[in-house]
Coordinates of C-alpha atoms and ligand atoms in Angstrom, one line a residue:
X1 CA 17.3 -27.9 11.0
X2 CA 16.7 -25.5 13.8
X3 CA 13.3 -24.3 14.7
X4 CA 14.3 -20.7 15.4
X5 CA 11.7 -19.6 12.9
X6 CA 8.9 -21.2 14.9
X7 CA 10.0 -19.2 17.9
X8 CA 9.2 -15.9 16.2
X9 CA 5.6 -15.1 16.9
X10 CA 4.2 -12.3 14.8
X11 CA 4.4 -9.0 16.7
X12 CA 2.6 -6.0 15.4
X13 CA 2.4 -2.4 16.6
X14 CA -1.1 -1.5 17.7
X15 CA -1.7 2.2 17.4
X16 CA -4.5 1.9 19.9
X17 CA -2.3 0.7 22.7
X18 CA 0.9 2.3 21.2
X19 CA 2.7 -1.0 21.8
X20 CA 3.9 -4.1 20.1
X21 CA 1.5 -7.0 20.5
X22 CA 1.7 -10.7 19.6
X23 CA -0.9 -11.3 16.9
X24 CA -3.6 -13.5 18.3
X25 CA -6.4 -14.1 15.7
X26 CA -10.0 -13.6 16.7
X27 CA -10.9 -16.7 14.7
X28 CA -8.4 -19.6 15.1
X29 CA -6.2 -19.9 12.0
X30 CA -7.7 -16.9 10.3
X31 CA -6.7 -13.2 9.8
X32 CA -9.3 -10.7 8.7
X33 CA -7.9 -7.3 7.6
X34 CA -9.6 -4.2 6.5
X35 CA -7.7 -1.4 4.8
X36 CA -9.1 2.1 4.1
X37 CA -9.0 2.4 0.4
X38 CA -8.6 5.4 -1.9
X39 CA -11.1 8.2 -2.6
X40 CA -11.4 7.9 -6.4
X41 CA -11.7 11.6 -7.3
X42 CA -8.2 11.8 -8.7
X43 CA -5.1 9.6 -9.5
X44 CA -3.5 8.2 -6.4
X45 CA -0.1 9.7 -5.7
X46 CA 2.8 7.4 -4.7
X47 CA 2.3 8.3 -1.0
X48 CA -1.2 6.8 -1.2
X49 CA 0.3 3.7 -2.8
X50 CA 2.8 3.4 0.1
X51 CA -0.3 2.6 2.2
X52 CA -1.2 -0.3 0.0
X53 CA 2.3 -1.7 -0.3
X54 CA 2.3 -1.7 3.5
X55 CA -1.1 -3.4 3.7
X56 CA 0.1 -5.9 1.1
X57 CA 3.2 -6.8 3.0
X58 CA 1.1 -7.2 6.1
X59 CA -1.2 -9.6 4.2
X60 CA 1.6 -11.6 2.7
X61 CA 3.2 -11.9 6.2
X62 CA 0.0 -13.2 7.7
X63 CA -0.1 -15.8 4.8
X64 CA 3.6 -16.7 5.4
X65 CA 2.7 -17.3 9.1
X66 CA 0.0 -19.7 7.9
X67 CA -3.2 -17.7 8.6
X68 CA -6.0 -17.9 6.1
X69 CA -6.2 -14.3 5.1
X70 CA -9.4 -12.3 4.2
X71 CA -8.3 -8.9 3.1
X72 CA -10.9 -6.2 2.2
X73 CA -10.0 -2.8 0.7
X74 CA -12.8 -0.3 0.1
X75 CA -13.2 2.2 -2.7
X76 CA -14.6 5.5 -1.5
X77 CA -16.8 6.9 -4.2
X78 CA -19.0 9.1 -2.0
X79 CA -18.8 11.0 1.3
X80 CA -15.2 12.1 1.6
X81 CA -15.2 15.8 2.0
X82 CA -12.4 18.1 0.9
X83 CA -11.8 18.5 4.7
X84 CA -11.4 15.5 6.9
X85 CA -14.1 17.0 9.2
X86 CA -17.5 18.1 8.2
X87 CA -17.1 21.3 6.3
X88 CA -16.3 21.6 2.6
X89 CA -17.6 19.8 -0.5
X90 CA -17.7 16.2 -1.3
X91 CA -14.4 15.5 -3.1
X92 CA -16.2 13.5 -5.8
X93 CA -18.9 16.1 -6.4
X94 CA -16.3 18.8 -6.7
X95 CA -14.2 17.0 -9.3
X96 CA -17.3 16.0 -11.3
X97 CA -18.4 19.6 -11.4
X98 CA -15.0 20.9 -12.4
X99 CA -14.8 18.4 -15.2
X100 CA -18.4 18.6 -16.1
X101 CA -18.6 14.8 -16.0
X102 CA -20.8 12.4 -14.1
X103 CA -19.5 11.2 -10.8
X104 CA -19.9 7.6 -11.9
X105 CA -17.5 8.2 -14.8
X106 CA -15.0 10.0 -12.6
X107 CA -15.2 7.2 -10.0
X108 CA -14.8 4.5 -12.7
X109 CA -11.8 6.3 -14.4
X110 CA -9.8 6.8 -11.2
X111 CA -10.7 3.4 -9.8
X112 CA -9.2 1.8 -12.9
X113 CA -6.1 4.0 -12.6
X114 CA -5.7 2.9 -8.9
X115 CA -6.1 -0.7 -9.9
X116 CA -3.4 -0.3 -12.6
X117 CA -1.0 1.0 -9.9
X118 CA -2.0 -1.9 -7.6
X119 CA -1.0 -4.3 -10.3
X120 CA 2.2 -2.5 -11.3
X121 CA 3.3 -2.6 -7.7
X122 CA 2.6 -6.4 -7.5
X123 CA 0.1 -5.8 -4.7
X124 CA -2.0 -8.9 -4.3
X125 CA -5.7 -8.7 -5.0
X126 CA -7.7 -8.6 -1.8
X127 CA -10.5 -11.1 -1.2
X128 CA -12.9 -8.2 -1.8
X129 CA -13.0 -4.6 -3.0
X130 CA -16.0 -3.0 -1.3
X131 CA -17.4 0.0 -3.1
X132 CA -19.1 2.6 -0.8
X133 CA -22.1 3.3 -3.0
X134 CA -23.0 -0.4 -2.9
X135 CA -23.5 -0.2 0.8
X136 CA -25.7 2.9 1.3
X137 CA -28.7 0.8 2.4
X138 CA -26.6 -0.9 5.1
X139 CA -25.2 2.5 6.1
X140 CA -28.7 3.8 6.7
X141 CA -29.6 0.7 8.7
X142 CA -26.5 1.1 10.8
X143 CA -27.2 4.8 11.4
X144 CA -30.8 4.0 12.4
X145 CA -29.5 1.6 15.0
X146 CA -27.3 4.1 16.7
X147 CA -29.3 7.3 16.0
X148 CA -31.4 7.4 19.1
X149 CA -28.7 6.9 21.7
X150 CA -25.7 8.5 20.1
X151 CA -26.8 11.0 17.5
X152 CA -28.7 14.3 17.1
X153 CA -30.1 16.1 14.1
X154 CA -29.1 19.5 12.9
X155 CA -30.3 21.3 9.8
X156 CA -27.2 20.1 7.9
X157 CA -27.6 16.4 8.9
X158 CA -27.3 13.7 11.5
X159 CA -24.4 14.1 13.9
X160 CA -22.6 11.7 16.2
X161 CA -22.3 12.9 19.8
X162 CA -18.8 11.8 20.8
X163 CA -19.5 12.2 24.5
X164 CA -21.9 9.1 24.3
X165 CA -19.0 6.6 24.0
X166 CA -16.2 5.8 26.4
X167 CA -12.7 6.9 25.6
X168 CA -13.4 8.9 22.5
X169 CA -10.3 9.8 20.7
X170 CA -7.9 7.4 22.5
X171 CA -6.5 6.3 19.2
X172 CA -5.4 9.9 18.4
X173 CA -4.1 10.4 21.9
X174 CA -4.1 14.2 21.4
X175 CA -7.4 15.7 22.0
X176 CA -5.6 19.0 22.3
X177 CA -6.7 22.5 21.5
X178 CA -4.7 22.1 18.3
X179 CA -6.4 18.9 17.3
X180 CA -9.9 20.3 17.9
X181 CA -9.0 23.5 16.1
X182 CA -8.6 21.5 12.9
X183 CA -12.3 20.5 13.0
X184 CA -14.3 23.3 11.4
X185 CA -17.2 24.5 13.4
X186 CA -20.7 23.5 12.4
X187 CA -23.3 25.6 14.1
X188 CA -25.2 23.6 16.8
X189 CA -22.6 20.9 17.3
X190 CA -22.6 19.7 20.9
X191 CA -18.9 18.9 21.0
X192 CA -16.2 20.2 18.6
X193 CA -15.3 16.6 17.7
X194 CA -18.9 15.6 16.8
X195 CA -19.1 14.4 13.2
X196 CA -21.7 13.9 10.4
X197 CA -23.2 10.5 10.0
X198 CA -25.6 11.7 7.3
X199 CA -25.2 14.9 5.3
X200 CA -28.5 16.4 4.1
X201 CA -28.6 18.0 0.7
X202 CA -29.2 21.7 1.4
X203 CA -32.7 22.9 0.4
X204 CA -32.9 24.0 -3.2
X205 CA -29.7 22.0 -4.2
X206 CA -29.3 18.6 -5.6
X207 CA -26.3 16.3 -5.6
X208 CA -25.4 13.8 -8.3
X209 CA -25.2 11.2 -5.6
X210 CA -28.0 11.3 -3.0
X211 CA -30.3 8.9 -1.3
X212 CA -33.5 9.1 0.8
X213 CA -33.1 8.5 4.5
X214 CA -35.0 9.1 7.7
X215 CA -33.0 12.3 8.0
X216 CA -33.8 13.6 4.6
X217 CA -32.3 13.2 1.2
X218 CA -28.5 13.3 1.3
X219 CA -25.4 11.3 1.5
X220 CA -23.6 9.2 4.1
X221 CA -20.6 10.5 6.1
X222 CA -17.2 9.1 5.2
X223 CA -16.5 7.6 8.6
X224 CA -19.8 5.7 8.5
X225 CA -18.8 3.9 5.3
X226 CA -15.8 2.2 6.7
X227 CA -17.6 1.1 9.9
X228 CA -20.3 -0.4 7.8
X229 CA -18.2 -2.1 5.1
X230 CA -15.7 -3.6 7.6
X231 CA -18.4 -4.8 9.9
X232 CA -20.6 -6.2 7.2
X233 CA -17.8 -8.2 5.4
X234 CA -15.5 -9.2 8.2
X235 CA -17.8 -9.1 11.3
X236 CA -17.0 -7.3 14.5
X237 CA -14.5 -7.6 16.0
X238 CA -12.1 -8.5 13.2
X239 CA -8.3 -8.6 13.4
X240 CA -6.6 -5.7 11.9
X241 CA -7.6 -2.3 10.5
X242 CA -5.0 -0.4 8.5
X243 CA -4.6 3.1 7.0
X244 CA -2.2 6.0 6.7
X245 CA -1.1 7.8 9.8
X246 CA -3.4 10.8 9.0
X247 CA -6.3 8.4 9.7
X248 CA -5.2 7.9 13.3
X249 CA -6.3 11.5 14.0
X250 CA -9.9 11.8 12.9
X251 CA -11.2 9.1 10.5
X252 CA -10.3 6.1 12.7
X253 CA -11.2 7.6 16.1
X254 CA -14.6 8.3 14.5
X255 CA -14.9 4.8 13.1
X256 CA -14.1 3.4 16.5
X257 CA -16.8 5.6 18.1
X258 CA -19.4 4.3 15.7
X259 CA -18.3 0.7 16.2
X260 CA -18.6 1.1 19.9
X261 CA -22.1 2.6 19.5
X262 CA -23.1 -0.2 17.2
X263 CA -21.8 -3.2 19.0
X264 CA -19.6 -2.7 21.9
X265 CA -20.2 0.5 23.8
X266 CA -17.7 -0.3 26.5
X267 CA -14.3 1.4 26.9
X268 CA -11.2 0.8 24.9
X269 CA -9.1 -0.8 27.6
X270 CA -10.2 -4.0 25.8
X271 CA -9.1 -3.2 22.2
X272 CA -11.7 -5.5 20.8
X273 CA -14.4 -3.0 21.7
X274 CA -13.0 -0.7 19.0
X275 CA -14.3 -3.1 16.3
X276 CA -10.9 -4.3 15.3
X277 CA -8.3 -5.8 17.7
X278 CA -5.3 -4.0 16.1
X279 CA -5.2 -0.7 14.4
X280 CA -2.1 -0.2 12.2
X281 CA -0.9 2.9 10.4
X282 CA 1.8 3.5 7.9
X283 CA 3.8 6.7 8.1
X284 CA 3.9 9.2 5.3
X285 CA 6.0 9.4 2.2
X286 CA 7.1 13.0 2.1
X287 CA 8.6 15.1 -0.6
X288 CA 10.1 18.5 0.1
X289 CA 9.0 20.5 -2.9
X290 CA 5.3 19.7 -2.3
X291 CA 4.9 17.4 -5.4
X292 CA 3.0 15.0 -3.3
X293 CA 0.0 17.2 -3.3
X294 CA -2.6 16.4 -5.9
X295 CA -3.2 20.1 -6.4
X296 CA 0.3 20.7 -7.7
X297 CA 0.7 20.4 -11.5
X298 CA 3.1 17.5 -11.7
X299 CA 2.3 15.5 -8.7
X300 CA 4.0 12.2 -8.0
X301 CA 2.0 9.5 -9.7
X302 CA 3.4 6.1 -10.3
X303 CA 3.0 6.7 -14.0
X304 CA 5.4 9.7 -13.7
X305 CA 8.1 7.4 -12.3
X306 CA 7.5 5.0 -15.1
X307 CA 7.6 7.8 -17.7
X308 CA 11.0 8.7 -16.3
X309 CA 12.4 5.2 -16.8
X310 CA 11.9 3.7 -13.3
X311 CA 10.3 0.3 -13.0
X312 CA 7.4 0.5 -10.6
X313 CA 8.8 -2.3 -8.5
X314 CA 11.8 -0.1 -7.7
X315 CA 9.3 2.1 -5.9
X316 CA 8.0 -0.9 -4.0
X317 CA 11.6 -1.8 -3.0
X318 CA 12.1 1.8 -1.9
X319 CA 9.2 1.5 0.4
X320 CA 10.4 -1.9 1.7
X321 CA 13.8 -0.4 2.5
X322 CA 12.2 1.7 5.2
X323 CA 10.1 0.6 8.1
X324 CA 6.5 1.3 7.5
X325 CA 6.2 3.3 10.7
X326 CA 9.0 5.7 9.7
X327 CA 8.6 8.7 7.5
X328 CA 10.1 8.1 4.1
X329 CA 11.5 10.9 2.1
X330 CA 11.1 10.6 -1.6
X331 CA 14.0 11.6 -3.9
X332 CA 14.9 10.6 -7.4
X333 CA 18.3 9.6 -6.2
X334 CA 16.8 7.3 -3.6
X335 CA 14.6 5.8 -6.3
X336 CA 17.6 5.4 -8.6
X337 CA 19.5 3.6 -5.8
X338 CA 16.5 1.3 -5.3
X339 CA 16.4 0.6 -9.0
X340 CA 20.1 -0.4 -8.9
X341 CA 19.5 -2.7 -6.0
X342 CA 16.5 -4.2 -7.8
X343 CA 18.7 -4.8 -10.8
X344 CA 21.3 -6.6 -8.7
X345 CA 18.6 -8.8 -7.1
X346 CA 17.1 -9.6 -10.5
X347 CA 20.6 -10.5 -11.8
X348 CA 21.2 -12.7 -8.8
X349 CA 18.0 -14.5 -9.2
X350 CA 18.5 -14.8 -13.0
X351 CA 21.7 -16.8 -12.5
X352 CA 19.9 -18.9 -10.0
X353 CA 17.0 -19.5 -12.3
X354 CA 19.3 -20.6 -15.1
X355 CA 21.1 -23.1 -12.8
X356 CA 17.8 -24.3 -11.4
X357 CA 16.4 -24.9 -14.9
X358 CA 19.5 -27.0 -15.8
X359 CA 19.2 -29.1 -12.6
X360 CA 15.5 -29.6 -13.1
X361 CA 15.9 -30.7 -16.7
X362 CA 18.6 -33.2 -15.6
X363 CA 16.5 -34.5 -12.6
X364 CA 14.1 -37.4 -12.8
X365 CA 11.8 -35.8 -10.3
X366 CA 11.4 -32.2 -11.5
X367 CA 10.3 -29.5 -9.1
X368 CA 9.4 -27.1 -11.9
X369 CA 6.7 -25.2 -10.1
X370 CA 9.1 -23.8 -7.4
X371 CA 8.7 -20.2 -8.7
X372 CA 5.0 -20.2 -8.7
X373 CA 4.2 -21.4 -5.3
X374 CA 2.8 -19.3 -2.5
X375 CA 5.1 -20.4 0.2
X376 CA 4.2 -20.5 3.9
X377 CA 6.6 -20.7 6.8
X378 CA 5.3 -24.1 7.6
X379 CA 6.3 -25.4 4.2
X380 CA 9.8 -24.1 4.4
X381 CA 10.2 -25.3 8.0
X382 CA 9.6 -28.8 7.0
X383 CA 12.8 -28.8 5.0
X384 CA 16.5 -29.1 5.5
X385 CA 18.3 -25.8 4.7
X386 CA 21.9 -26.4 5.8
X387 CA 24.0 -23.4 5.2
X388 CA 20.9 -21.4 4.2
X389 CA 19.2 -21.9 7.6
X390 CA 20.6 -18.7 9.2
X391 CA 19.2 -16.6 6.4
X392 CA 15.8 -18.2 6.8
X393 CA 15.9 -17.6 10.6
X394 CA 17.0 -14.0 10.1
X395 CA 14.2 -13.4 7.6
X396 CA 11.5 -14.8 9.7
X397 CA 12.7 -13.0 12.9
X398 CA 12.8 -9.7 10.9
X399 CA 9.4 -10.0 9.3
X400 CA 7.8 -11.2 12.5
X401 CA 9.2 -8.1 14.3
X402 CA 6.5 -5.7 13.2
X403 CA 7.3 -6.2 9.5
X404 CA 11.0 -5.2 9.5
X405 CA 11.3 -5.4 5.7
X406 CA 14.6 -3.6 5.7
X407 CA 16.3 -6.4 7.6
X408 CA 14.3 -9.1 5.7
X409 CA 15.7 -7.7 2.5
X410 CA 19.2 -8.3 3.8
X411 CA 18.3 -11.9 4.6
X412 CA 17.3 -12.3 1.0
X413 CA 20.7 -10.9 -0.1
X414 CA 22.3 -13.4 2.3
X415 CA 20.6 -16.3 0.5
X416 CA 22.0 -15.1 -2.9
X417 CA 25.4 -14.8 -1.3
X418 CA 25.7 -18.3 0.1
X419 CA 28.3 -20.2 -1.9
X420 CA 28.5 -23.9 -2.7
X421 CA 25.0 -24.8 -1.9
X422 CA 22.4 -26.7 -3.9
X423 CA 20.9 -24.3 -6.4
X424 CA 17.5 -25.9 -6.1
X425 CA 17.4 -25.2 -2.4
X426 CA 18.6 -21.7 -2.9
X427 CA 16.0 -21.0 -5.6
X428 CA 13.3 -22.4 -3.3
X429 CA 14.3 -20.2 -0.4
X430 CA 14.5 -17.1 -2.7
X431 CA 11.0 -17.9 -4.0
X432 CA 9.7 -18.3 -0.5
X433 CA 11.1 -15.0 0.7
X434 CA 9.8 -13.2 -2.3
X435 CA 6.3 -14.5 -1.6
X436 CA 6.5 -12.2 1.4
X437 CA 8.4 -9.3 -0.1
X438 CA 6.4 -9.3 -3.3
X439 CA 9.1 -8.0 -5.6
X440 CA 8.2 -10.5 -8.3
X441 CA 11.9 -11.3 -8.6
X442 CA 11.3 -14.6 -10.2
X443 CA 9.5 -13.2 -13.1
X444 CA 11.2 -9.9 -13.7
X445 CA 13.9 -9.8 -16.3
X446 CA 16.6 -7.3 -17.1
X447 CA 14.7 -6.3 -20.2
X448 CA 11.6 -5.5 -18.0
X449 CA 13.8 -3.2 -15.9
X450 CA 15.1 -1.2 -18.8
X451 CA 12.2 1.1 -19.2
X452 CA 12.6 3.9 -21.8
X453 CA 11.8 7.3 -20.4
X454 CA 9.0 8.9 -22.4
X455 CA 11.3 11.8 -23.4
X456 CA 14.0 9.5 -24.8
X457 CA 14.4 10.1 -28.5
X458 CA 16.7 7.2 -29.5
X459 CA 15.3 3.7 -29.8
X460 CA 17.0 0.9 -28.0
X461 CA 18.0 -0.5 -31.4
X462 CA 19.6 2.8 -32.4
X463 CA 21.5 2.9 -29.1
X464 CA 22.7 -0.7 -29.5
X465 CA 23.8 0.1 -33.1
X466 CA 25.8 3.2 -32.0
X467 CA 27.4 1.1 -29.2
X468 CA 28.4 -1.6 -31.8
X469 CA 30.0 1.1 -34.0
X470 CA 31.9 2.4 -30.9
X471 CA 33.1 -1.1 -30.1
X472 CA 34.5 -1.4 -33.6
X473 CA 36.2 2.0 -33.3
X474 CA 37.8 1.0 -30.0
X475 CA 38.9 -2.3 -31.5
X476 CA 40.6 -0.3 -34.3
X477 CA 42.1 2.0 -31.7
X478 CA 40.2 4.9 -33.2
X479 CA 39.6 6.6 -29.9
X480 CA 38.6 9.9 -31.5
X481 CA 35.7 8.1 -33.2
X482 CA 34.8 6.2 -30.1
X483 CA 34.7 9.3 -28.0
X484 CA 32.7 11.1 -30.6
X485 CA 30.0 8.4 -30.5
X486 CA 30.1 8.5 -26.7
X487 CA 29.5 12.3 -26.7
X488 CA 26.8 11.9 -29.3
X489 CA 25.0 9.4 -27.1
X490 CA 25.5 11.7 -24.1
X491 CA 23.8 14.5 -26.0
X492 CA 20.8 12.2 -26.4
X493 CA 20.6 11.5 -22.7
X494 CA 22.3 8.1 -22.9
X495 CA 25.2 7.6 -20.6
X496 CA 27.7 4.9 -21.7
X497 CA 29.1 3.0 -18.7
X498 CA 32.3 1.2 -19.7
X499 CA 33.1 -1.7 -17.4
X500 CA 29.7 -1.5 -15.6
X501 CA 29.9 -4.3 -13.0
X502 CA 26.1 -4.8 -13.4
X503 CA 26.6 -5.4 -17.1
X504 CA 24.0 -2.8 -18.0
X505 CA 26.6 -0.9 -20.2
X506 CA 24.4 2.1 -20.8
X507 CA 21.9 4.1 -18.8
X508 CA 19.4 6.8 -19.6
X509 CA 20.1 10.0 -17.7
Ligands
LIG601 P1 -7.1 8.9 0.3 O1 -7.3 8.5 -1.1 O2 -6.8 10.3 0.4 O3 -8.3 8.5 1.2 O4 -5.8 8.1 0.8 C1 -5.6 6.8 0.6 C2 -4.6 6.2 1.6 O5 -3.3 6.9 1.5 C3 -5.0 6.5 3.1 O6 -4.7 5.3 3.8 C4 -4.1 7.6 3.5 O7 -3.9 7.6 4.9 C5 -2.8 7.3 2.8 N1 -1.9 8.4 2.5 C6 -2.2 9.7 2.1 N2 -1.1 10.4 1.9 C7 0.0 9.6 2.1 C8 1.4 9.8 2.1 N3 2.0 10.9 1.7 N4 2.2 8.7 2.5 C9 1.6 7.6 2.8 N5 0.3 7.3 2.9 C10 -0.5 8.3 2.6
LIG602 ZN1 -11.8 4.3 6.0

């Protein structure tokens, strides 16, 4: 055994320093991670879910490297305005008014929908989901602590003066005219980038969600929520804060300013003063026709992909094929290609599983739990891998290199391709790698992947029966009948694939 894997310290790209840094935990042996969660006023689109696939792979990688992980994801059910700055309505209030429903019902419905997507994408449960409305008291306390030195009051609320902290906006890098232009003017603000900590309910109005505070009845600002929940649960400074790249521009610089005011004050040359040592951002999933926007009629929800016959894990694989810091363009062709690749992987593992089961039943010391273990690098390093060792080394080097999942996936393929090697070892290594990739390959079956599009009219049994008739016709050399059945199926959206190397025989188009 070589110990190449041990030589790959985990390096992550810190948006704050714009450089790759070796991960050094704040608390020995631990990793504490906070991810900005969804605003639950509507269904998440698949772009939003890319952010959580990324955070999940990060968490799994930290576990692989042996750190005891505490991951927190918040649920924003108050405070996020229709504009990232301070103008506009609260997204939750607006949706509740449009639907004539209570905010609490809206929040609960979309929180459940988000969690369903989390499960479908095989994203691990974090240690804690923090819900913003459960932390309002702590938010008021936090705001009280920084109000005197860092805030000022206007008629519309309490505002944070960004000139009171060092290096404001370093994370965004671009305090350009353009950047500031995006922030809508609120009369009386001292600096264009100042933001609301507490938003007072305008006189004569009431909101469904409002609380008393020293600055009047109202609701907390969105940025305040994440500072409070991350600090409360993980303690400042914690290790890693994640979010989509849009958060690098306003939300996270504002969180950092609050964190500095609350605990650190000093400049950001020492990244710990930002409240988290490393700030990581996934790039966007983009779609040319604008279907990623929640305001478009048929926006890209995970359920839409499933309705069209794509297994949700194919979308996870599509995300993993790109680096999280690269923009990823969504296309149905790309998703189809990912599904085909997933099918190949599932078939490769199925063969292995069957062989493994045979060996286990023949062995006196069965290792039956191989597929259920949460593997760590330490566990696999303590073993002899022989011909499989290069694949393990490649896998660890890739994943340690700022989560290069695209290359890590090819290392997984390498494992499946190694010939004449102990099937038990091969199965163990495949299981260990999938503990990081999270494709659930050891449980998925071919049947799971054959999802029927919602629009499909024929049942699977009817398709199989037609194919059996076609087989008989072909055996009897009645090619006219065989072609007729084939055309009939094509008319129903079922493509017959004679000699399909994947053995899938038919496909729904
Ligand atoms: P929201 O519910 O709008 O607060 O967004 C939830 C998460 O999704 C945040 O981390 C966003 O930065 C992220 N996000 C939003 N749009 C996209 C996209 N198109 N691709 C990837 N991540 C996104
Ligand atoms: Zn946040």
